[in-house]
PDB file of C-alpha atoms in Angstrom:
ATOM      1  CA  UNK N  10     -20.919  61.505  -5.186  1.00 62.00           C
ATOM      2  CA  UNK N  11     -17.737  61.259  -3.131  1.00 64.00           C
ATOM      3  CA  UNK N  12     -19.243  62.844  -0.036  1.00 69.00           C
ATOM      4  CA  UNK N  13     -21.947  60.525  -0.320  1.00 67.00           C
ATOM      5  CA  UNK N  14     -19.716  57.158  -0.583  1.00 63.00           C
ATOM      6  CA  UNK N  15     -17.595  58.859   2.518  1.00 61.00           C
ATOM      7  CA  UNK N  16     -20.534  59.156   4.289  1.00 60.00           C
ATOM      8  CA  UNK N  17     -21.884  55.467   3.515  1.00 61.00           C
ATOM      9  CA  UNK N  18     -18.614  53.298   4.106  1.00 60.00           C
ATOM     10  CA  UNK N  19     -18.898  52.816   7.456  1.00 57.00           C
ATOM     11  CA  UNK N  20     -22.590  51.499   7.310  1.00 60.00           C
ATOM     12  CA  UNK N  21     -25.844  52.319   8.357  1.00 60.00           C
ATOM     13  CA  UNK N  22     -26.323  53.526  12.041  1.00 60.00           C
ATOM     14  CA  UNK N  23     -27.069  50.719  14.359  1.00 57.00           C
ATOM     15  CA  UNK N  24     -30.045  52.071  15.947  1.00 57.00           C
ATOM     16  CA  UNK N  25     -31.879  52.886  12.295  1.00 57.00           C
ATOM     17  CA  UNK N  26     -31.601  49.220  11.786  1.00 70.00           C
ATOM     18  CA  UNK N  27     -34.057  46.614  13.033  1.00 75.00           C
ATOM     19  CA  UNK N  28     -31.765  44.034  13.460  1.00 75.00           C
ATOM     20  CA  UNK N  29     -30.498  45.243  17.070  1.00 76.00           C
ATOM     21  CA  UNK N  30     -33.867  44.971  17.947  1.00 82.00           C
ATOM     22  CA  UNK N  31     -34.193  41.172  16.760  1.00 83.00           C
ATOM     23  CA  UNK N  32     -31.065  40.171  18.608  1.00 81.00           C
ATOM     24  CA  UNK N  33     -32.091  41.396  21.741  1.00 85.00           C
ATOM     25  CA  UNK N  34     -35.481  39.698  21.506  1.00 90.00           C
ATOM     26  CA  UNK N  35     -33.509  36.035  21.189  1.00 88.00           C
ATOM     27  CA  UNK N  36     -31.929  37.027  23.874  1.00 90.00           C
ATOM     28  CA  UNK N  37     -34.732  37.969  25.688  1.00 93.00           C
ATOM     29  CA  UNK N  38     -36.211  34.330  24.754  1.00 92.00           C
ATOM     30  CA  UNK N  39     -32.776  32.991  26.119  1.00 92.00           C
ATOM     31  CA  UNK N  40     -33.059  34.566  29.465  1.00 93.00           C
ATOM     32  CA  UNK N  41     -36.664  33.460  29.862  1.00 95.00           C
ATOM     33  CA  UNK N  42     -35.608  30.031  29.256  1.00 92.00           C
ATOM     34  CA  UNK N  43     -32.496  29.819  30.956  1.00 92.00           C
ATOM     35  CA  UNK N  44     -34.249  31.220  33.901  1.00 94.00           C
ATOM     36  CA  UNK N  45     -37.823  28.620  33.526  1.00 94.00           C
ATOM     37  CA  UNK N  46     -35.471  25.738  32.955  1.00 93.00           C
ATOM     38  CA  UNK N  47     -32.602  26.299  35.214  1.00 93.00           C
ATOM     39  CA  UNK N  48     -28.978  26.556  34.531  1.00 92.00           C
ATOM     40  CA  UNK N  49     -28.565  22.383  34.542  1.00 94.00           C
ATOM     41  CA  UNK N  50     -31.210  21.435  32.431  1.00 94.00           C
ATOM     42  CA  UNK N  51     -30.750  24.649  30.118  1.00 93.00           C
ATOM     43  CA  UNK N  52     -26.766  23.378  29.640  1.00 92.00           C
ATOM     44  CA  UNK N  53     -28.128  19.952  29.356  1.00 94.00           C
ATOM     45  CA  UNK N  54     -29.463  20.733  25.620  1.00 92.00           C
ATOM     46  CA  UNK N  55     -26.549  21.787  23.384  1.00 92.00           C
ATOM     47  CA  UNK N  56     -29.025  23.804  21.050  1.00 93.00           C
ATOM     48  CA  UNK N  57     -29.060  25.948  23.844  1.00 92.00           C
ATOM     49  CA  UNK N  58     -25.044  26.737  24.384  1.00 92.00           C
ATOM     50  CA  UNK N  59     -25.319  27.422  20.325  1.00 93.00           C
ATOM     51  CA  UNK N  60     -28.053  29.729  21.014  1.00 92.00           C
ATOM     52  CA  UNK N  61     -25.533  31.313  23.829  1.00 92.00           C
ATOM     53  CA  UNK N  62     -22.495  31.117  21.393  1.00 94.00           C
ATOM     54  CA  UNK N  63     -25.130  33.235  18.885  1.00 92.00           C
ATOM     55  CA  UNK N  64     -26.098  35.544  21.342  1.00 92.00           C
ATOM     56  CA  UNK N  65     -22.788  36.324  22.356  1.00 94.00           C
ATOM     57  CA  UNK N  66     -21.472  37.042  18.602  1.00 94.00           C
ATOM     58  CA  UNK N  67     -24.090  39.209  18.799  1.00 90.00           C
ATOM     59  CA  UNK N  68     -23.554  40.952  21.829  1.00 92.00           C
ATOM     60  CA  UNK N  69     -19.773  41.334  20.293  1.00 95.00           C
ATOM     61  CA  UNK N  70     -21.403  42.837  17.748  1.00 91.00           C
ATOM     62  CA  UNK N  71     -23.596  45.656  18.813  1.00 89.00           C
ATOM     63  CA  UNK N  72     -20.689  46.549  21.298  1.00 93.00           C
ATOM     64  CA  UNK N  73     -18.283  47.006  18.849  1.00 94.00           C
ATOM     65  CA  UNK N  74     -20.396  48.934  16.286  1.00 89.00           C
ATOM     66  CA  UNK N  75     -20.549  51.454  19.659  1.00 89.00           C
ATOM     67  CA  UNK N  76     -16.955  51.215  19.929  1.00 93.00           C
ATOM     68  CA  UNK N  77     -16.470  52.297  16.430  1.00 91.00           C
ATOM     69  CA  UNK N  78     -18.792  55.096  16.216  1.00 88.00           C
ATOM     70  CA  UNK N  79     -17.560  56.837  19.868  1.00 92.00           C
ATOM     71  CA  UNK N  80     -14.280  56.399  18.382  1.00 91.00           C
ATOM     72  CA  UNK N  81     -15.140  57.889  14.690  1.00 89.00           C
ATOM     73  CA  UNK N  82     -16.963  60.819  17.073  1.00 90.00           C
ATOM     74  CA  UNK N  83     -14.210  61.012  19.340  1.00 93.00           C
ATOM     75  CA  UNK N  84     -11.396  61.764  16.535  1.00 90.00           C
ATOM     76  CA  UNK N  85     -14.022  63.971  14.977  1.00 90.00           C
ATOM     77  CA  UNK N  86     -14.295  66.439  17.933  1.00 93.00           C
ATOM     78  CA  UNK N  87     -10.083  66.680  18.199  1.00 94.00           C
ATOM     79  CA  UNK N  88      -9.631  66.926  14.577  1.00 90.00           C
ATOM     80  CA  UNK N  89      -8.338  64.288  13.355  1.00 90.00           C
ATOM     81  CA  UNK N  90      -8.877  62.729   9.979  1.00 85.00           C
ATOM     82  CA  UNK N  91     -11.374  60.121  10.479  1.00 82.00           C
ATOM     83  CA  UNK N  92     -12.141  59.177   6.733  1.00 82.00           C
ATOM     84  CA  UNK N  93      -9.712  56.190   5.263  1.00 83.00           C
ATOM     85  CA  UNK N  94     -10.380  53.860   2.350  1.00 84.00           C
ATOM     86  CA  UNK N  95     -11.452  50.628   3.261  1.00 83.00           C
ATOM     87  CA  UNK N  96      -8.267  48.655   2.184  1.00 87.00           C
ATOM     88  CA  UNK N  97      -6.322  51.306   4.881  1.00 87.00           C
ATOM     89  CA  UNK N  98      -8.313  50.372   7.874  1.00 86.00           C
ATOM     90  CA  UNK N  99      -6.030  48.746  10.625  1.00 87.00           C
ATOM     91  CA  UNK N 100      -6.662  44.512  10.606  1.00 88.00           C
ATOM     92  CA  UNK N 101      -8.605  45.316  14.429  1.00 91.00           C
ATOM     93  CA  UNK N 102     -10.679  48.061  13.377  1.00 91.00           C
ATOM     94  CA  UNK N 103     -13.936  47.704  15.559  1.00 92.00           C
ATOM     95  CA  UNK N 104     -16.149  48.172  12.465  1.00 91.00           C
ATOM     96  CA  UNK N 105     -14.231  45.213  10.940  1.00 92.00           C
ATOM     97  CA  UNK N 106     -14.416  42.976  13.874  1.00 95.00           C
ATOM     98  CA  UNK N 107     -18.325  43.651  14.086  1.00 93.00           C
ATOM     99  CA  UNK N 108     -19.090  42.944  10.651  1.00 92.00           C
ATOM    100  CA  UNK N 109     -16.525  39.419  11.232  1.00 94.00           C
ATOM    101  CA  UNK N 110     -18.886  39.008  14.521  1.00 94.00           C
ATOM    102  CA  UNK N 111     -22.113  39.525  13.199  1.00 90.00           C
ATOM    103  CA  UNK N 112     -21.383  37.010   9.725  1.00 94.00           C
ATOM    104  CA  UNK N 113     -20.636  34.477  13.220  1.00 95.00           C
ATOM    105  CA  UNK N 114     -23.324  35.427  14.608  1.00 90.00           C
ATOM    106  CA  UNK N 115     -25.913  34.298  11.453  1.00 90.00           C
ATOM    107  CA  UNK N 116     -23.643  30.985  10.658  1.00 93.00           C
ATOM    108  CA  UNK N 117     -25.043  29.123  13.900  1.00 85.00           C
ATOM    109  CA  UNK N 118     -28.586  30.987  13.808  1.00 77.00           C
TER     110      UNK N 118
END
């Protein structure tokens, strides 16, 4: 049961989850319509710089989730421990900062 909860607490991998997927098709949607509209008429409507503030919490995101696991993988291959409670992870912990990124990320969607 323990190896189980060790092996759950950082989350689900990224790429098993359908939500990258989703982001990157809004963003896809962005860049269509930044690019049909042009940059002064696409700044023009401010649902659009909320879309880009969205995007970019987004884009946070998904880099820091990679951040975490080449770390995690990186301190597994020289042997260091790379299991902690939750409650001992350091305040910038890239894990921590994604999850803090993504909850921004779904307030202004």
């Amino acid at each position: 049961m323990v190896r189980e909860w060790k092996r759950k607490e950082r989350g689900a991998l990224f790429w098993y989850s359908r939500v990258w997927r989703n982001n990157i098709c809004l963003i896809w949607g962005e860049i269509r319509s930044l690019w049909g509209e042009g940059l002064l008429e696409y700044i023009a409507d401010l649902w659009n710089i909320v879309d880009f503030i969205t995007n970019l919490f987004y884009v946070i995101w998904l880099a820091l989730r990679i951040a975490s696991y080449y770390i995690t993988w990186r301190d597994e291959r020289t042997g260091k421990r790379t299991w902690y409670p939750r409650e001992e992870w350091d305040s910038f912990e890239p894990m921590l900062l994604a999850e803090g990124a993504f909850a921004a990320g779904m307030i202004f969607r």
